XYZ file of C-alpha atoms in Angstrom:
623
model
C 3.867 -8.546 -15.661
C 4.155 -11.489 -18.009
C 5.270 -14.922 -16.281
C 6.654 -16.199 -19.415
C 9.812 -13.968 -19.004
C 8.974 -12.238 -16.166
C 9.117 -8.826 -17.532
C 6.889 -6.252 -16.927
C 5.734 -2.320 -17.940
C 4.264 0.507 -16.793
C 1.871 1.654 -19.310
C -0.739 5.090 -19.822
C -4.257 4.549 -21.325
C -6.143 7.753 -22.134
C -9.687 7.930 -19.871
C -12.491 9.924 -21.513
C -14.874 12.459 -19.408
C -18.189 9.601 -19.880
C -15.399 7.107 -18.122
C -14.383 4.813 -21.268
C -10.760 3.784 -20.915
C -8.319 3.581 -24.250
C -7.500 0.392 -25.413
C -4.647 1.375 -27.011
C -1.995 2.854 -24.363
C 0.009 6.467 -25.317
C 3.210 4.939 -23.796
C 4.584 1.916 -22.694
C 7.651 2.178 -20.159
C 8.776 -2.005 -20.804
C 9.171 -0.694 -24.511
C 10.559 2.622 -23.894
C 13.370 1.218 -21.678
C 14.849 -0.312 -24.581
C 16.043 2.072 -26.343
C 17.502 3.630 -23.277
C 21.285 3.709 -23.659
C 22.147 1.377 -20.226
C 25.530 3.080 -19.736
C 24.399 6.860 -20.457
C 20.728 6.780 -20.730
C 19.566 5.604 -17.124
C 20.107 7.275 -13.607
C 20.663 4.658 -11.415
C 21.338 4.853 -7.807
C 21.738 2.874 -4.788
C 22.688 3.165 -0.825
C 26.066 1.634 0.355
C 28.284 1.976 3.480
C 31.343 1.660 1.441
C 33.489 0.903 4.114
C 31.956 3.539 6.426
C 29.820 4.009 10.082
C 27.634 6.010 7.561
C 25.616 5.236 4.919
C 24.828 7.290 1.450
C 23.610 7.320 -1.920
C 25.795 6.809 -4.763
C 25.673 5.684 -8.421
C 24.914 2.233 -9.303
C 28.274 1.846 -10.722
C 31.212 -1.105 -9.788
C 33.624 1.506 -8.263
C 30.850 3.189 -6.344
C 29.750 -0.207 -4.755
C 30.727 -1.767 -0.995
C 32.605 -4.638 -0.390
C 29.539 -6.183 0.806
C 27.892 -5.486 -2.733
C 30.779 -6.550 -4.734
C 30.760 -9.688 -2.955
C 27.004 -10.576 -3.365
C 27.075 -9.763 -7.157
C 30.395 -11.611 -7.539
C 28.643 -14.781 -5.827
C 26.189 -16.841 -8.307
C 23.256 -18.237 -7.973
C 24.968 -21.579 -6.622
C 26.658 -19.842 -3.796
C 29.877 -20.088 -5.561
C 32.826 -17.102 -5.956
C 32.758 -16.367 -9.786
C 34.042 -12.884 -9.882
C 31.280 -11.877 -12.768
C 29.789 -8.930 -10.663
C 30.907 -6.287 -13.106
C 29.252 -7.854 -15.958
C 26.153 -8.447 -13.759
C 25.836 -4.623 -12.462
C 25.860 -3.656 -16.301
C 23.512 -6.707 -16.705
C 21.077 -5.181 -14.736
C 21.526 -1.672 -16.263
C 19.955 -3.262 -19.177
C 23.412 -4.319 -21.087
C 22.302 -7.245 -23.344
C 26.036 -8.336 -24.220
C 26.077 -11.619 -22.106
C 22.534 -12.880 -22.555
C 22.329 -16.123 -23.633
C 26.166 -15.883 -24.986
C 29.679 -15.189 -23.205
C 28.711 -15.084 -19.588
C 25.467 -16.809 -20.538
C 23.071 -14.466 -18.948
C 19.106 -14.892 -18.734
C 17.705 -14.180 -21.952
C 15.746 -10.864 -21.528
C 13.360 -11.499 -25.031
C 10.483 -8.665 -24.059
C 11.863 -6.127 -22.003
C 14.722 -4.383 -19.551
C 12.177 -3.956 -16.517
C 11.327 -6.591 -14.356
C 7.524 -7.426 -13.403
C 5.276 -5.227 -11.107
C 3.185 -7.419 -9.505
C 2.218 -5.731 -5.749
C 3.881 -2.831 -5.769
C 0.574 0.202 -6.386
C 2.131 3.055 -8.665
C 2.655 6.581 -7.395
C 1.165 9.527 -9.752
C 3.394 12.964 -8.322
C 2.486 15.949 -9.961
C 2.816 19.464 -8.557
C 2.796 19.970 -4.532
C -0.925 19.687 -3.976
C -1.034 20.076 0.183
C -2.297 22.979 2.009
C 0.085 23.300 4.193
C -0.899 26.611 7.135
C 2.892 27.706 6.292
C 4.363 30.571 4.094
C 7.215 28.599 3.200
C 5.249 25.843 1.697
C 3.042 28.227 -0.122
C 6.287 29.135 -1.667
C 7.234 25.415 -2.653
C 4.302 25.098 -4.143
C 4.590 28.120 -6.687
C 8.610 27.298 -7.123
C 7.563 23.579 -8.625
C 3.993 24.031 -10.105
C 5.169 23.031 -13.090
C 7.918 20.515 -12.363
C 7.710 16.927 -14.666
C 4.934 15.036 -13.427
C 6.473 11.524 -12.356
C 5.155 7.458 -11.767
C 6.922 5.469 -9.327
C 6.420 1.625 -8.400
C 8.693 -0.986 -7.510
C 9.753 -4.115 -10.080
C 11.325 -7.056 -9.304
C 14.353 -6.131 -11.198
C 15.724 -5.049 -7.574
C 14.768 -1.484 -8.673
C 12.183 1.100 -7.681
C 11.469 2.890 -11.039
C 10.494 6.581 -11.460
C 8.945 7.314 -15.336
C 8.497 10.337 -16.878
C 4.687 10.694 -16.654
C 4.525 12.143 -19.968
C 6.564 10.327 -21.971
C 6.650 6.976 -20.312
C 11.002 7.017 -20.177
C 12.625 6.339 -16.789
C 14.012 8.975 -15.078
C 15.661 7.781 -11.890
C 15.732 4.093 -10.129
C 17.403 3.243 -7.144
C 18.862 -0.247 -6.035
C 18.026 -0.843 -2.150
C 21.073 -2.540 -0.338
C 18.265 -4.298 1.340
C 17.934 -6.725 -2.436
C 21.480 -7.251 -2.867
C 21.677 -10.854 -1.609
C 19.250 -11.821 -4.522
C 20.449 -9.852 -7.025
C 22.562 -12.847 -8.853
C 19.922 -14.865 -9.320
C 18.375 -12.020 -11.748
C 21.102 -13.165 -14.287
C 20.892 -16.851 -13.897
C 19.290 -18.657 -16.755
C 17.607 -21.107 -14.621
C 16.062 -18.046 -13.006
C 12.609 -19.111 -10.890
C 10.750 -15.611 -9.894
C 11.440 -13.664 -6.600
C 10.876 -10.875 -4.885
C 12.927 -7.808 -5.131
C 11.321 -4.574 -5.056
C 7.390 -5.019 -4.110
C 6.351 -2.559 -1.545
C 4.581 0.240 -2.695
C 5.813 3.077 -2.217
C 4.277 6.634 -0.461
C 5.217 10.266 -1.429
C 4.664 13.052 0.472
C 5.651 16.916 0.928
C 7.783 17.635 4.236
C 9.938 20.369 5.866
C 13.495 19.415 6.772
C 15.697 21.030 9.606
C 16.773 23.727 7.598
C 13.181 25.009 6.934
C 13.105 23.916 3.625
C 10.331 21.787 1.911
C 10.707 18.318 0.015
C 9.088 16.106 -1.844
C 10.034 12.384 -0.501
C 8.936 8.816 -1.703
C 9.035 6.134 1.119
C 9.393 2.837 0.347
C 9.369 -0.904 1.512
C 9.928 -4.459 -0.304
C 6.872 -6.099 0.309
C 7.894 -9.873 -0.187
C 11.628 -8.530 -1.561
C 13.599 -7.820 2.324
C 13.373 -6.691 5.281
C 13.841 -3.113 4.538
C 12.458 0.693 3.763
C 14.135 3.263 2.061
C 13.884 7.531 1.583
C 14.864 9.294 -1.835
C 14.418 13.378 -2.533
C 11.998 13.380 -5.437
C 11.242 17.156 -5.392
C 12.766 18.239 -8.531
C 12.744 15.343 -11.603
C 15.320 17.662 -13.396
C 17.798 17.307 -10.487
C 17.947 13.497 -11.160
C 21.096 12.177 -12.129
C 24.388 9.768 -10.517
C 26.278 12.895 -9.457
C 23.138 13.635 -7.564
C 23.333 10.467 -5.664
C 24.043 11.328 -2.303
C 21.481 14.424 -2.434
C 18.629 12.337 -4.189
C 19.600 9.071 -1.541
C 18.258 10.525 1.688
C 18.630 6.543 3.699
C 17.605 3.252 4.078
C 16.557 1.091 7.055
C 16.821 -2.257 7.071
C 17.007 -5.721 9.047
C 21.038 -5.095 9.306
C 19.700 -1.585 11.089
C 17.292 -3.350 13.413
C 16.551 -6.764 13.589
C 12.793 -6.162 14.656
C 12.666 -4.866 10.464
C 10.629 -7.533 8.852
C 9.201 -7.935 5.421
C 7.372 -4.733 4.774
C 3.830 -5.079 2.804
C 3.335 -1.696 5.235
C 3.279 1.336 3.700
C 4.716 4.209 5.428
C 2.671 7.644 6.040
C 4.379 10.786 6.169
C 3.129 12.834 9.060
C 4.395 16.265 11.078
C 4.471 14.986 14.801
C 3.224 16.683 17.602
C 7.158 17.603 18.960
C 7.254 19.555 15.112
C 9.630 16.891 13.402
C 8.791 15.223 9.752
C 8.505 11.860 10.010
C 7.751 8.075 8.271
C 5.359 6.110 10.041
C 5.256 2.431 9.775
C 4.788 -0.988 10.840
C 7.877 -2.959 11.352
C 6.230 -5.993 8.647
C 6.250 -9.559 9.381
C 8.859 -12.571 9.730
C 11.449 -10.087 11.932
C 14.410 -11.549 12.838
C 14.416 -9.598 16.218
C 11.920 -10.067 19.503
C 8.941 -11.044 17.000
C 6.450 -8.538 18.406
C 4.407 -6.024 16.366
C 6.137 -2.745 16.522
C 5.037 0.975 15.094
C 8.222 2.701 13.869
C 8.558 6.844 13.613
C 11.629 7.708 11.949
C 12.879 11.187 10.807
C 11.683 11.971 7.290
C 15.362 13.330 6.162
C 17.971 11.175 8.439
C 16.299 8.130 8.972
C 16.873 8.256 12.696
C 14.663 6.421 14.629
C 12.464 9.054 16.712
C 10.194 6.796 18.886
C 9.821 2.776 18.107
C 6.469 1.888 20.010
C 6.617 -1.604 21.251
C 3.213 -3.359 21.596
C 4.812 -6.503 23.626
C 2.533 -9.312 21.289
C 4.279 -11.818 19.322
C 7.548 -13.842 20.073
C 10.392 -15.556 18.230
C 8.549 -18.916 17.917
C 4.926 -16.616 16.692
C 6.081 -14.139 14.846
C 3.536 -11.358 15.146
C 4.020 -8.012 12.796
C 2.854 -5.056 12.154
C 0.742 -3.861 9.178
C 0.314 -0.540 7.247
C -1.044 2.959 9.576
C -3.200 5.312 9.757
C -3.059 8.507 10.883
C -5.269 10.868 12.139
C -4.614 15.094 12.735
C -5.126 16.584 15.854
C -8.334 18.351 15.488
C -8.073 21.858 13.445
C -4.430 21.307 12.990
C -2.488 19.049 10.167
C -0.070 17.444 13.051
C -0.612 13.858 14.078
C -2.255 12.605 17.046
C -3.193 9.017 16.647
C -2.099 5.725 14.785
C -4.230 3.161 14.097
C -2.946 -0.148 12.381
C -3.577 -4.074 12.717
C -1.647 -7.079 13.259
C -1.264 -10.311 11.841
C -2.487 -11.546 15.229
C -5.715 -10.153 14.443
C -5.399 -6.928 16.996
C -5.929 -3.417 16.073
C -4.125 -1.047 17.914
C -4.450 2.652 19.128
C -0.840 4.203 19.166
C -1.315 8.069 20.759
C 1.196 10.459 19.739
C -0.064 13.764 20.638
C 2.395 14.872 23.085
C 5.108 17.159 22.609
C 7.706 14.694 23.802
C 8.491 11.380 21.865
C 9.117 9.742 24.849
C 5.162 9.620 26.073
C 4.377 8.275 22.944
C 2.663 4.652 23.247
C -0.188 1.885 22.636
C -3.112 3.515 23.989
C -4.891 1.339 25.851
C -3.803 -1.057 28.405
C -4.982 -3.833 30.483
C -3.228 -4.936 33.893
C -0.499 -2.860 32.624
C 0.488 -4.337 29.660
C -0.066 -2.553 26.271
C -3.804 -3.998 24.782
C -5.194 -3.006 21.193
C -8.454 -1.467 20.582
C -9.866 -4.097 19.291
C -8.988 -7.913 18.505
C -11.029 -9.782 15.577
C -11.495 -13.202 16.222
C -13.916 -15.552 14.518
C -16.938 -17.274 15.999
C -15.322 -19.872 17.519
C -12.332 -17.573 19.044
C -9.221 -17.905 16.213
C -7.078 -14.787 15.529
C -8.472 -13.045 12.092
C -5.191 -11.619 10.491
C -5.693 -7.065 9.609
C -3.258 -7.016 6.698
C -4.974 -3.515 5.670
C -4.922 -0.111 6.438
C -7.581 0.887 8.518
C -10.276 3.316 7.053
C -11.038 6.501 9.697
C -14.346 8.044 9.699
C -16.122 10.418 12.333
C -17.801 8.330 15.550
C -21.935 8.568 15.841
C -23.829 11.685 17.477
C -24.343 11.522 20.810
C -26.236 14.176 22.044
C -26.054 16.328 18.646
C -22.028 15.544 18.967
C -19.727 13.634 16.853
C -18.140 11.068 19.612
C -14.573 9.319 18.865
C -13.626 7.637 15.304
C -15.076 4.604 13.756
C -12.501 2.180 12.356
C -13.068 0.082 9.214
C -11.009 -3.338 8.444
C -11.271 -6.478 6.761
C -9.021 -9.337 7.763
C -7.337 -12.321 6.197
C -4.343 -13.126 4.026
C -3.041 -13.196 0.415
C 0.654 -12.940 0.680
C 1.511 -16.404 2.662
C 2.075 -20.019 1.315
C -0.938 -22.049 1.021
C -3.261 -19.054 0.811
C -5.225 -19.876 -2.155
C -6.731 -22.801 -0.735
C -7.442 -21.176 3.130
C -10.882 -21.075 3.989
C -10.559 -19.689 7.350
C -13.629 -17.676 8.290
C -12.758 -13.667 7.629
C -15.028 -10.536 8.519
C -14.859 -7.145 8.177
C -15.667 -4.544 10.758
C -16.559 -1.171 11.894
C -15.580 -0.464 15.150
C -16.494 2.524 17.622
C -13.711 3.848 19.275
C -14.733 6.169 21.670
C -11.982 6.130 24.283
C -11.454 2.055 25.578
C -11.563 -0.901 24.398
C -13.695 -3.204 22.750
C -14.184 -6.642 24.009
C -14.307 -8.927 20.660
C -17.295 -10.881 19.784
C -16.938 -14.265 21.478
C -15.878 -12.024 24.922
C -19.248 -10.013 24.499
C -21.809 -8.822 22.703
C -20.808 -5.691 21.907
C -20.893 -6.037 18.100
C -24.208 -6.048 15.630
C -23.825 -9.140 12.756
C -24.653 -8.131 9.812
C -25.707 -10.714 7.113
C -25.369 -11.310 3.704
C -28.919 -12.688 2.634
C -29.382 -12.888 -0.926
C -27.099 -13.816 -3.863
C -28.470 -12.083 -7.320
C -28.166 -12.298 -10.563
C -29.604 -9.540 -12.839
C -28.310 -8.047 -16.085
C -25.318 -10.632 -16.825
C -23.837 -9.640 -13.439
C -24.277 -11.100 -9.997
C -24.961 -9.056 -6.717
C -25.839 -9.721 -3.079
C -27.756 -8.277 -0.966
C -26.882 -7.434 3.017
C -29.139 -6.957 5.770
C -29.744 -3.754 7.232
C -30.133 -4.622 11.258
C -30.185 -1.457 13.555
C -27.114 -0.186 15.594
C -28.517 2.281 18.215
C -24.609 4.133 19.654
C -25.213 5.604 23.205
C -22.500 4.623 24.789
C -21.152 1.366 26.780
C -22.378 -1.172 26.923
C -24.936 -0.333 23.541
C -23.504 -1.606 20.466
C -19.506 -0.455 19.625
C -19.751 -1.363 16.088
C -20.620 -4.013 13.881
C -19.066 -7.023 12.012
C -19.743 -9.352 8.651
C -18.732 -12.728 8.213
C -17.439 -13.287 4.652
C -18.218 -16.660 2.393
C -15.793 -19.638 2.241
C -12.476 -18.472 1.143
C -13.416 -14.646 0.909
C -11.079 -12.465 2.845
C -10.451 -8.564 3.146
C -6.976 -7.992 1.730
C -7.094 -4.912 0.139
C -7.619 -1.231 1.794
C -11.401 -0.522 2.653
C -12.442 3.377 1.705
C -14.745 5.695 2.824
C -16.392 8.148 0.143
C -20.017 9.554 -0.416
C -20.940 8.857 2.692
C -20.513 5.032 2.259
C -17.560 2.527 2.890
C -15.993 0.100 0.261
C -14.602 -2.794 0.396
C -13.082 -4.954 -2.486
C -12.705 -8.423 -1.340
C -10.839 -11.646 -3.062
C -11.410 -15.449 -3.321
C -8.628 -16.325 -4.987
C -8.386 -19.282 -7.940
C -8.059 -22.706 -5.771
C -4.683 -23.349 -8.173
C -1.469 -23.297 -7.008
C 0.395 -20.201 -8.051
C -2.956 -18.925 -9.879
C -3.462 -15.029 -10.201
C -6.935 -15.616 -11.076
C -9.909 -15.493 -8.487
C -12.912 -13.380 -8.506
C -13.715 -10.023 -6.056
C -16.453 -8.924 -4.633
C -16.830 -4.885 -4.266
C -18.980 -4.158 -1.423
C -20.851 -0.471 -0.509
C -22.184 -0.655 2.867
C -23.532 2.214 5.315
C -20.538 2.909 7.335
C -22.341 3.626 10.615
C -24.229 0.272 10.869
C -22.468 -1.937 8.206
C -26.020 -2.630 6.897
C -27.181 -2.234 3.459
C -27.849 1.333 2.010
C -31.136 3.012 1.561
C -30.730 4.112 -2.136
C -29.061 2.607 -5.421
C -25.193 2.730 -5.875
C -24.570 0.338 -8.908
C -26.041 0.890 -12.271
C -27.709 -2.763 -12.212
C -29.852 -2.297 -15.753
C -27.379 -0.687 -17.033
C -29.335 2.191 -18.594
C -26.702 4.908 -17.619
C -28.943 6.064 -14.764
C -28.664 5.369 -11.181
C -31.894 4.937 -9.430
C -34.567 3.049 -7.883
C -35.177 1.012 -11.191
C -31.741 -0.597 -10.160
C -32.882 -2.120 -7.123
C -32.700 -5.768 -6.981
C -36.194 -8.212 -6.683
C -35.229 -10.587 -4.543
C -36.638 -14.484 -4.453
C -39.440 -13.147 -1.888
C -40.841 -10.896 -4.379
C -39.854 -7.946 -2.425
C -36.670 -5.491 -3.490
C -33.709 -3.826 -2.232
C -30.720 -2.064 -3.028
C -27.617 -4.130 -4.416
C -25.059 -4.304 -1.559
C -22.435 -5.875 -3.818
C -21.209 -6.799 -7.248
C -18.971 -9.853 -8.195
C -15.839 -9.823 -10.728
C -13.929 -12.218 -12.423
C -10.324 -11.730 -11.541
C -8.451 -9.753 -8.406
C -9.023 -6.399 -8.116
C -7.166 -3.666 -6.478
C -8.655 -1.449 -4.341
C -10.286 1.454 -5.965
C -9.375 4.952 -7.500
C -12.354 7.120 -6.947
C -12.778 10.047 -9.793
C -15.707 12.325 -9.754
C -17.788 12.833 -13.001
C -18.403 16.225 -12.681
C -21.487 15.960 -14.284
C -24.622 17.198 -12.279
C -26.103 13.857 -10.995
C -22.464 14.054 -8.924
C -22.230 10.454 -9.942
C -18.499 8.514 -9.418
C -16.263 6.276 -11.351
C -14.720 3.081 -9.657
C -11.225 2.590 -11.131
C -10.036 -1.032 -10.781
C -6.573 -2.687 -11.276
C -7.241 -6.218 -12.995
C -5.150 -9.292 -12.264
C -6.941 -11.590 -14.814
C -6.988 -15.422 -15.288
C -4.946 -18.427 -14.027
C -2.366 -17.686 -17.122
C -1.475 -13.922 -15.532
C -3.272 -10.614 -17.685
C -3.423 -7.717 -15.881
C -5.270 -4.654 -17.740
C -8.304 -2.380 -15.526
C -12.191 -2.136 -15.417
C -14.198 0.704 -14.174
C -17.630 0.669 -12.172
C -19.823 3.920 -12.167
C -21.272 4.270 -8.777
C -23.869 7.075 -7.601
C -22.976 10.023 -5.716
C -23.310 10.843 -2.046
C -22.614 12.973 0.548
C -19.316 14.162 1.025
C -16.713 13.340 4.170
C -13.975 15.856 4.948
C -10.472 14.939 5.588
C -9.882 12.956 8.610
C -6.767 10.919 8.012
C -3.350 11.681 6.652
C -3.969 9.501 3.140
C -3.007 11.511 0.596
C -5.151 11.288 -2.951
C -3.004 12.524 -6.127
């Protein structure tokens, strides 16, 4: 994105096999837009009642719109009744005739598409599941060769879907959920918002009729209270008289006031009763009762199947929901747990293993009311917000056995006013669940502390060091997990991941500046059973190409030790893993960038050593 104009791309950079990235990209989707024709060369859709009890997918066109849509675009950015929404529908097509003359219109100088800023793109090539099913075996053969596509949401008010080849947009879609913002898009005093920012998941399911699809799920983020299906099996079947085919629903705030903002990304998950469905949390600042609520809706309808109230939060405390996980019922791909976090601090259990919807619920409970696994608090008691998606691994050995899950979160915020300058202590955690609950750390002392001890700098870089103090797991009341306290203004906002046999997270301490993307991140490789520091090498700290004991650290002691951590300037996403493939098994680190205090964006890479594998315990799907 570029905050001058506000306009953003999507663009593709080349990466070699020894893990050097272009710096020249092959395409660049803000460019390629413009030569789209806006009346003939785009497929645009959006949702709309039209007068109706039912909603569907039409083509982003004046005569196809609501009454409720015609009224929002023909209401400026003043509130006032101008009767321009025609011109602004073909504004936002990409129609340059009324910038800065007739209709004066905000002067689009760069590009047609609107900035990306949190919304994660979507790679969809060919059906890459492994379905147990003959039927999907034969989806997968039918499109093995269909156009590979990119998705991501701008905050044009559309979700974009670019030919992955060629960089031109294919398909976008208009949620109804943006429509009372949309004016302001055209204004020329236009001050940035929030349109499309969610980021969106895509997923192979079977429908009713026994047919597969392929079907992006989508929230807003920051843009409304709202989520949205489309059918994006077959890129060649895109097009406006494909609307109500391609438009599978939405689900917004107007649907059910308990909808909040959505930074949760759905999962798509086959439930234990055999249905398709989108899994979410209902996102924060609801409307409705306030509490944190998991939401399982049919994956073709939209029809809510089971909404799983966990009774925390109220109308004056907003509590909310964050993004799932998922976990299979052992030997099968059908779902039998959820685990997600609140911005209350509590991570739930949700069990949904039974046949029947309606003994779906919140795990655990305490004097009959619905209690979470696990609720992080910091030393001195306050609520540590989980605005991540938990990481699932396999629980210790006991007795030569593999014993319940471990769950891995970080906590704190980056999404709410006045975050830059919070300092509120933040922690992140592994936690044991092996069938109750876990008291947090000020009830008991039930969690090992971890510490970071030393603060490096070697090679132009800086790293830190973490202590490696025992956790023994036999059962209550022996350790049930472990926990480390961040530095001053650090916090765990982006998703932790577990690969090689170690867990990752990429943490931020963002730029003290008001409305500053610039910060630094931390990206931390930790031994996932004990949260302590690894026995061997990870980061290439002399930067010889070679990743072994010559890399460890000497610390001020005299003695060394593996690097635990490595700072960088900016905010980084969370990482891309991609294998090497050469024989030391070694790993590239694929970062998104957000850059200085003025706004770059770009990517940086960090080779990491191999490990040991971990199988496939969750319901996250890698494309």
């Amino acid at each position: 994105f570029s905050s001058s104009d506000w306009s953003g791309s999507v663009t593709e950079y080349n990466f070699s096999a020894n893990g050097t990235l272009s710096t020249t990209p092959t395409w660049d989707a803000g460019q390629i837009i413009n030569t789209q024709n806006w009346d003939t060369g785009r497929q645009i859709l959006t949702y709309t009642f039209n007068g109706g009890s039912t909603g569907a997918g039409v083509p982003f066109r004046w005569a196809n719109l609501g009454a409720n849509e015609q009224a929002y675009l023909n209401t400026n950015i003043f509130g006032a009744v101008d009767n321009e929404g025609p011109q602004r529908l073909t504004y936002l097509r990409g129609d340059p005739t009324n910038e800065g003359t007739g209709l004066d219109f905000r002067v689009r100088p760069t590009s047609k598409l609107g900035d990306f800023i949190d919304s994660a793109l979507q790679y969809v090539g060919p059906p890459v599941m492994n379905y147990p099913s003959t039927s999907y075996a034969q989806f997968v053969q039918t499109y093995a060769n269909r156009i590979p596509m990119v998705y991501g949401g701008a905050n044009d008010g559309m979700l974009h879907g670019f030919d992955a080849n060629t960089g031109q947009e294919l398909l976008a879609f208009v949620p109804r959920a943006v429509y009372d913002n949309l004016s302001a898009l055209t204004a020329p005093t236009y001050t940035h918002r929030f349109y499309v920012d969610g980021s969106p998941t895509v997923g192979d399911a079977e429908f009713s009729d026994g047919t597969w699809h392929t079907v992006l799920v989508s929230g807003l983020g920051a843009g409304g209270r709202g989520i949205f299906a489309l059918d994006v099996t077959n890129p060649q079947n895109f097009s406006e008289s494909n609307a109500s085919n391609l438009v599978l629903w939405e689900f917004d705030a107007t649907s059910d006031p308990d909808i909040g903002y959505k930074f949760s990304q759905p999962t798509i998950v086959q439930m234990a009763n055999g249905e398709w469905a989108a899994v979410f949390g209902n996102g924060y600042n609801s409307t409705g009762s306030g509490h944190a609520i998991l939401y399982i809706v049919d994956i073709q309808t939209g029809a809510v199947i089971s909404k799983i109230d966990t009774g925390v939060g109220s109308t004056t405390t907003p509590d909310g929901l964050s993004t799932p996980v998922v976990v299979d019922s052992p030997g099968t791909t059908v779902a039998q747990y959820v685990y997600a976090g609140d911005i209350d601090g509590n991570l739930w259990k949700f069990d949904v293993s039974s046949t029947n919807p309606n003994q779906w619920g919140v795990a655990y409970s305490s004097h009959g009311q619905p209690a979470p696994l696990y609720q992080a608090v910091d030393s001195a008691g306050n609520p540590q917000p989980i605005t991540v998606q938990p990481a699932i691994g396999q629980g210790p050995s006991i007795g030569g056995t593999p014993t319940g899950y471990m769950v891995y979160f970080g906590t704190g915020t980056y999404m709410l006013n006045g975050d830059n300058t919070n300092t509120s202590q933040q922690s992140i955690y592994g936690i044991w669940d092996d069938g109750q609950v876990v008291p947090n750390r000020v009830t008991a002392n039930v969690l090992v502390q971890q510490t970071i001890t030393n603060t490096v700098a070697a090679n132009g870089s800086t790293y830190r060091v973490v202590s490696n103090n025992p956790v023994t797991y036999t059962g209550p009341p022996s350790p049930m997990g472990w926990y480390i306290d961040l530095t001053t203004g650090e916090r765990s906002v982006r998703n932790p991941v577990l690969h090689s046999g170690r867990i990752n997270f990429t943490t931020t301490v963002p730029s003290s500046v008001p409305c500053s993307s610039g910060g630094t991140s931390w990206v931390v490789e930790l031994d996932p059973m004990t949260g302590g520091q690894l026995n061997y090498s990870v980061f290439d700290v002399n930067g010889n190409g070679i990743i072994n004991n010559s890399d460890f650290l000497t610390l001020p002691n005299g003695t060394t030790a593996p690097a635990s951590g490595v700072e960088y300037t900016g905010i980084l996403s969370a990482p891309t893993i991609i294998a090497s493939g050469s024989s030391t098994g070694n790993e590239t680190l694929l970062f998104g960038t957000t850059g200085t205090t003025s706004g770059g964006t770009g990517s940086t890479s960090l080779p990491e050593a191999g490990g040991k594998g971990t199988g496939r315990v969750s319901w996250i799907q890698l494309r």
